Short mmCIF file of C-alpha atoms in Angstrom, two decimals:
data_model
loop_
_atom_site.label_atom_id
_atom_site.label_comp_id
_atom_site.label_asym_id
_atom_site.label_seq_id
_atom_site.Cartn_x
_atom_site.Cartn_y
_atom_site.Cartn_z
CA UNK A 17 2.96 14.78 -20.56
CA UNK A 18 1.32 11.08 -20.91
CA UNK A 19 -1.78 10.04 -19.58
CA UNK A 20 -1.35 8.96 -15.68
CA UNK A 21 -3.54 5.16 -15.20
CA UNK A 22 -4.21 4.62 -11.63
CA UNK A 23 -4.36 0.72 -11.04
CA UNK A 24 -5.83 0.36 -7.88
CA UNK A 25 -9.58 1.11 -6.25
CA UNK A 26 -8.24 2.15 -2.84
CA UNK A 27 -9.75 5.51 -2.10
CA UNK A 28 -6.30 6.51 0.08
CA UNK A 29 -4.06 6.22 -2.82
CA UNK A 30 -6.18 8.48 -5.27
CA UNK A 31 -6.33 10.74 -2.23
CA UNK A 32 -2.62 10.94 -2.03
CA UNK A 33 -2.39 11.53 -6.01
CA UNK A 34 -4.93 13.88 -5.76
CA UNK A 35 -3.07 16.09 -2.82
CA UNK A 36 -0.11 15.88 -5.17
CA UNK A 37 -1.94 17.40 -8.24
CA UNK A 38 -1.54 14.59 -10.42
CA UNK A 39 -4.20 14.44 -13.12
CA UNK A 40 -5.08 11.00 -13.42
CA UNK A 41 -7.80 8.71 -14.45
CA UNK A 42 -8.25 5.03 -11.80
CA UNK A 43 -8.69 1.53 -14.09
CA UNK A 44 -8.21 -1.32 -11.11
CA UNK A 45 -5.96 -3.75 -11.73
CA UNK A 46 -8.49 -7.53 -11.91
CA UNK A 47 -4.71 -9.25 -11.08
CA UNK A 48 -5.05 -11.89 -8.57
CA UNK A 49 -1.97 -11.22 -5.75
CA UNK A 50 -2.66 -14.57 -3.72
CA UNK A 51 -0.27 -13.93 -1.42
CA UNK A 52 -1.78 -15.78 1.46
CA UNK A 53 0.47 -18.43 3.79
CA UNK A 54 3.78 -16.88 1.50
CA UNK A 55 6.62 -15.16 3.16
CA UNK A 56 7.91 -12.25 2.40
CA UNK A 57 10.57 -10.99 0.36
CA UNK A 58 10.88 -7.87 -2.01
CA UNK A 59 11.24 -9.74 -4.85
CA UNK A 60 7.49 -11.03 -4.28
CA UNK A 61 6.06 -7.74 -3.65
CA UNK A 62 8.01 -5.97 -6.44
CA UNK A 63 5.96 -8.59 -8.79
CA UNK A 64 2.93 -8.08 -7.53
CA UNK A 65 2.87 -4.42 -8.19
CA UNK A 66 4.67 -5.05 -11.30
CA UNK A 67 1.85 -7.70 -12.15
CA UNK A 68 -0.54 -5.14 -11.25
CA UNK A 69 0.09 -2.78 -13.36
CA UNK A 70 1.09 -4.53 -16.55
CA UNK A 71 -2.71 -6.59 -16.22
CA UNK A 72 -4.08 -2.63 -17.44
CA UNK A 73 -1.23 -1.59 -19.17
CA UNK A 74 -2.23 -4.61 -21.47
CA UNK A 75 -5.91 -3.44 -21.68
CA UNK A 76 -5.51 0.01 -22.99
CA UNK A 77 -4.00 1.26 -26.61
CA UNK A 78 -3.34 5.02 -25.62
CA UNK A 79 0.09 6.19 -24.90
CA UNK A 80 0.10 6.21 -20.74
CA UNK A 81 2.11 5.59 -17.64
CA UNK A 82 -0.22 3.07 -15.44
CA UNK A 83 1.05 2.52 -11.59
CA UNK A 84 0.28 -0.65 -9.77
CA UNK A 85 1.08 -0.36 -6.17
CA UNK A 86 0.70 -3.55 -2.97
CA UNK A 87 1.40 -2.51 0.43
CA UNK A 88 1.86 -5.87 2.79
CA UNK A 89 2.54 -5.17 6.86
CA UNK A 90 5.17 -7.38 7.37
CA UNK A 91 5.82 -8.83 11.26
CA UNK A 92 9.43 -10.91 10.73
CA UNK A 93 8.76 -12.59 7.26
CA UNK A 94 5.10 -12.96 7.65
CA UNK A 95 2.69 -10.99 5.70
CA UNK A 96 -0.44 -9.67 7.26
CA UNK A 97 -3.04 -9.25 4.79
CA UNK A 98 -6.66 -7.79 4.68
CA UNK A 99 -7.99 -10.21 7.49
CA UNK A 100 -11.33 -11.88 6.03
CA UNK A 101 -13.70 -11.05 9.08
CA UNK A 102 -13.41 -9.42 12.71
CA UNK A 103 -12.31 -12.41 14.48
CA UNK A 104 -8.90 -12.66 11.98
CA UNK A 105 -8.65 -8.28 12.12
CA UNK A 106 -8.33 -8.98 16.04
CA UNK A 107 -5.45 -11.79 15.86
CA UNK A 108 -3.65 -9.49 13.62
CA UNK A 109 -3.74 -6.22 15.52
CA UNK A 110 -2.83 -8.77 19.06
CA UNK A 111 0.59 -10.09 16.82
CA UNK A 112 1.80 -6.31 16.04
CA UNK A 113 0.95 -4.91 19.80
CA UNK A 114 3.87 -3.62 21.59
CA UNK A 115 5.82 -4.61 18.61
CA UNK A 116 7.78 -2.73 15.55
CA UNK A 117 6.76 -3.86 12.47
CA UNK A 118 7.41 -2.89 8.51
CA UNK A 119 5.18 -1.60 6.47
CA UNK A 120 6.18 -2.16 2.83
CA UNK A 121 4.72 -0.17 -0.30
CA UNK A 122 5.80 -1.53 -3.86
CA UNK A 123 5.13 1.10 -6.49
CA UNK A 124 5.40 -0.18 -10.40
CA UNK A 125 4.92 2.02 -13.62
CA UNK A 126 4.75 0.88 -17.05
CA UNK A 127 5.49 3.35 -20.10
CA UNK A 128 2.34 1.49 -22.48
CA UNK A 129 4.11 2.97 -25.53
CA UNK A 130 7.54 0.39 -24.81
CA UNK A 131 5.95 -1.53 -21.72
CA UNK A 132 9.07 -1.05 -19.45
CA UNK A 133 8.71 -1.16 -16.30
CA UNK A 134 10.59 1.15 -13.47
CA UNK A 135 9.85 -0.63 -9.76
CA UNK A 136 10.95 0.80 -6.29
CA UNK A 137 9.72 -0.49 -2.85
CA UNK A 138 9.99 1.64 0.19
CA UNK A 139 9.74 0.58 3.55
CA UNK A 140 9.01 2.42 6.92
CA UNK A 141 8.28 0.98 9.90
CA UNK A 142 5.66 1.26 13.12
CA UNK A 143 5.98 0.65 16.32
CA UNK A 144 2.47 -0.30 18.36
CA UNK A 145 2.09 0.43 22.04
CA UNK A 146 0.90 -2.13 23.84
CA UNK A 147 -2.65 -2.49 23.17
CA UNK A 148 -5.52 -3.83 25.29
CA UNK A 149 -7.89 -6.27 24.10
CA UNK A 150 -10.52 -3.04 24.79
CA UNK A 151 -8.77 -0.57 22.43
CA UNK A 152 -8.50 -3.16 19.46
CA UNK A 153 -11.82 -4.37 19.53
CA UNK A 154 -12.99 -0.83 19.92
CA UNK A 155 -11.51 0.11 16.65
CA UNK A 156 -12.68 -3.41 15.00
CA UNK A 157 -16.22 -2.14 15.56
CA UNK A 158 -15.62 0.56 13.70
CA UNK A 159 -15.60 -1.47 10.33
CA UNK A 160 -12.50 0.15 9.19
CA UNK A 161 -9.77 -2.54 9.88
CA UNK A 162 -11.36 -4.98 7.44
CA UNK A 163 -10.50 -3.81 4.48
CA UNK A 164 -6.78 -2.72 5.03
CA UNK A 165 -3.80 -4.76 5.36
CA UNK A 166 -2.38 -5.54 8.53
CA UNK A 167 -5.82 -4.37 9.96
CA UNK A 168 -5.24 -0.73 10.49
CA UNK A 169 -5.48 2.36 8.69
CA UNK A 170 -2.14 4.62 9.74
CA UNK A 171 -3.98 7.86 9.29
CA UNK A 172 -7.30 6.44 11.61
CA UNK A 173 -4.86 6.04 14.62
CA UNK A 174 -4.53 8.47 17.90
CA UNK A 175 -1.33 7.71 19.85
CA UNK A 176 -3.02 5.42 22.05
CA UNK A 177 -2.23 3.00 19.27
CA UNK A 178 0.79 4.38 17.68
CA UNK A 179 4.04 4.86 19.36
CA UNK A 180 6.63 5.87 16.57
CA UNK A 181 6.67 5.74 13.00
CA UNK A 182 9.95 5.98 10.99
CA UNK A 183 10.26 6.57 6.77
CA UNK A 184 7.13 8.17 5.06
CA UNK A 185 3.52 7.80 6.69
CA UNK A 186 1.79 8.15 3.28
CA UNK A 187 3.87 5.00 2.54
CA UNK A 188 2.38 3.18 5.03
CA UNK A 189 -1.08 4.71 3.55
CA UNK A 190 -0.35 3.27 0.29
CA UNK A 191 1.72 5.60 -1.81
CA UNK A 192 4.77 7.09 -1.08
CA UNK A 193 5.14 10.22 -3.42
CA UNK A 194 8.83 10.27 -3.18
CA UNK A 195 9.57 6.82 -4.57
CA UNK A 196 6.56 7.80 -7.27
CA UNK A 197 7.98 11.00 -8.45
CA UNK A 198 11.02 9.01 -8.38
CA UNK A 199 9.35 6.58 -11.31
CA UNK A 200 7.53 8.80 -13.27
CA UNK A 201 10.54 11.40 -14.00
CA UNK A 202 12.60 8.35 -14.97
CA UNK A 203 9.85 7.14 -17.27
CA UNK A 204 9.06 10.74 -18.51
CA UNK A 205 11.27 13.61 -18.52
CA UNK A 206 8.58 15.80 -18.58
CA UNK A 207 6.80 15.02 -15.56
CA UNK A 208 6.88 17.67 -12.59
CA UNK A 209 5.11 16.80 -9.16
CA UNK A 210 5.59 19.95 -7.66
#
């Protein structure tokens, strides 16, 4: 079986990986996703991740199969990214209270010894109960909404904040392991996830 590249520094998808016994080895991707004041459509995520993992496919000259992932919270076509201080984490959680939203995880990995790529976006979506001004900036103290898109972290959440999800809740973490077993047996026949 190839190497496995992790392109990405967020601690929740190595997690993931890790509960799924995949052997792999994290290199973060440097690409810049400037996706601010852009709408969203798939075709802009799909590149993203597909940038992402081609920027350290490039760097390395060992036979591998390097996954670049984006997940964007998407409220009608705009894209809610990490918000850039507490102020801008509170405006974001306020837009997606009492509302259903999509949460949208693009998953890319290149095969380093032709560089094709295989690229498959899931989508599940989450419904917020109405939230008081209390609970959010409650959790905003916490520090943890800041560095997460949309402001939240799915797997942080009680049902005081959650009402439904629907579709795959580690997608909404960052990885969803169906759409990446998906990849990596299409990329290499020898691959086996569980």
């Amino acid at each position: 079986m190839k190497k496995i590249i992790l392109a990405s520094k967020s601690p929740r998808r190595s997690e993931i990986m890790n509960t799924l016994g995949i052997s792999f080895e994290v290199i973060p991707s440097c690409y810049d996703e400037n996706l601010a004041g852009k709408k969203f459509s798939y075709d802009l995520i799909n590149t993203v991740s597909k940038n992402k993992a081609l920027e350290v496919a490039a760097k390395i000259n060992f036979d591998a199969l390097v996954i670049g992932a984006d997940t964007v919270v998407v409220l009608g076509d705009e894209i809610f990214l990490k918000p850039k201080d507490e102020n801008a984490a509170f405006e974001e959680l306020k837009k997606l209270s009492g509302k259903t939203h999509l949460v949208i995880t693009s998953i890319s990995v290149v095969n380093t010894s032709d560089m094709t790529v295989e690229t498959q976006a899931t989508t599940s979506k989450v419904t917020f109960q109405r939230l008081t001004d209390e609970q959010i900036w409650s959790y905003i103290k916490t520090k943890k909404p800041l560095d997460k898109a949309g402001a939240y972290g799915i797997q942080e959440l009680d049902e005081s904040f959650v009402k439904s999800i629907e579709g795959s809740k580690n997608n909404v973490i960052g990885l969803s392991p169906t759409s990446l077993r998906n990849i990596l047996l299409k990329l290499d026949k020898s691959f086996s996830l569980y």
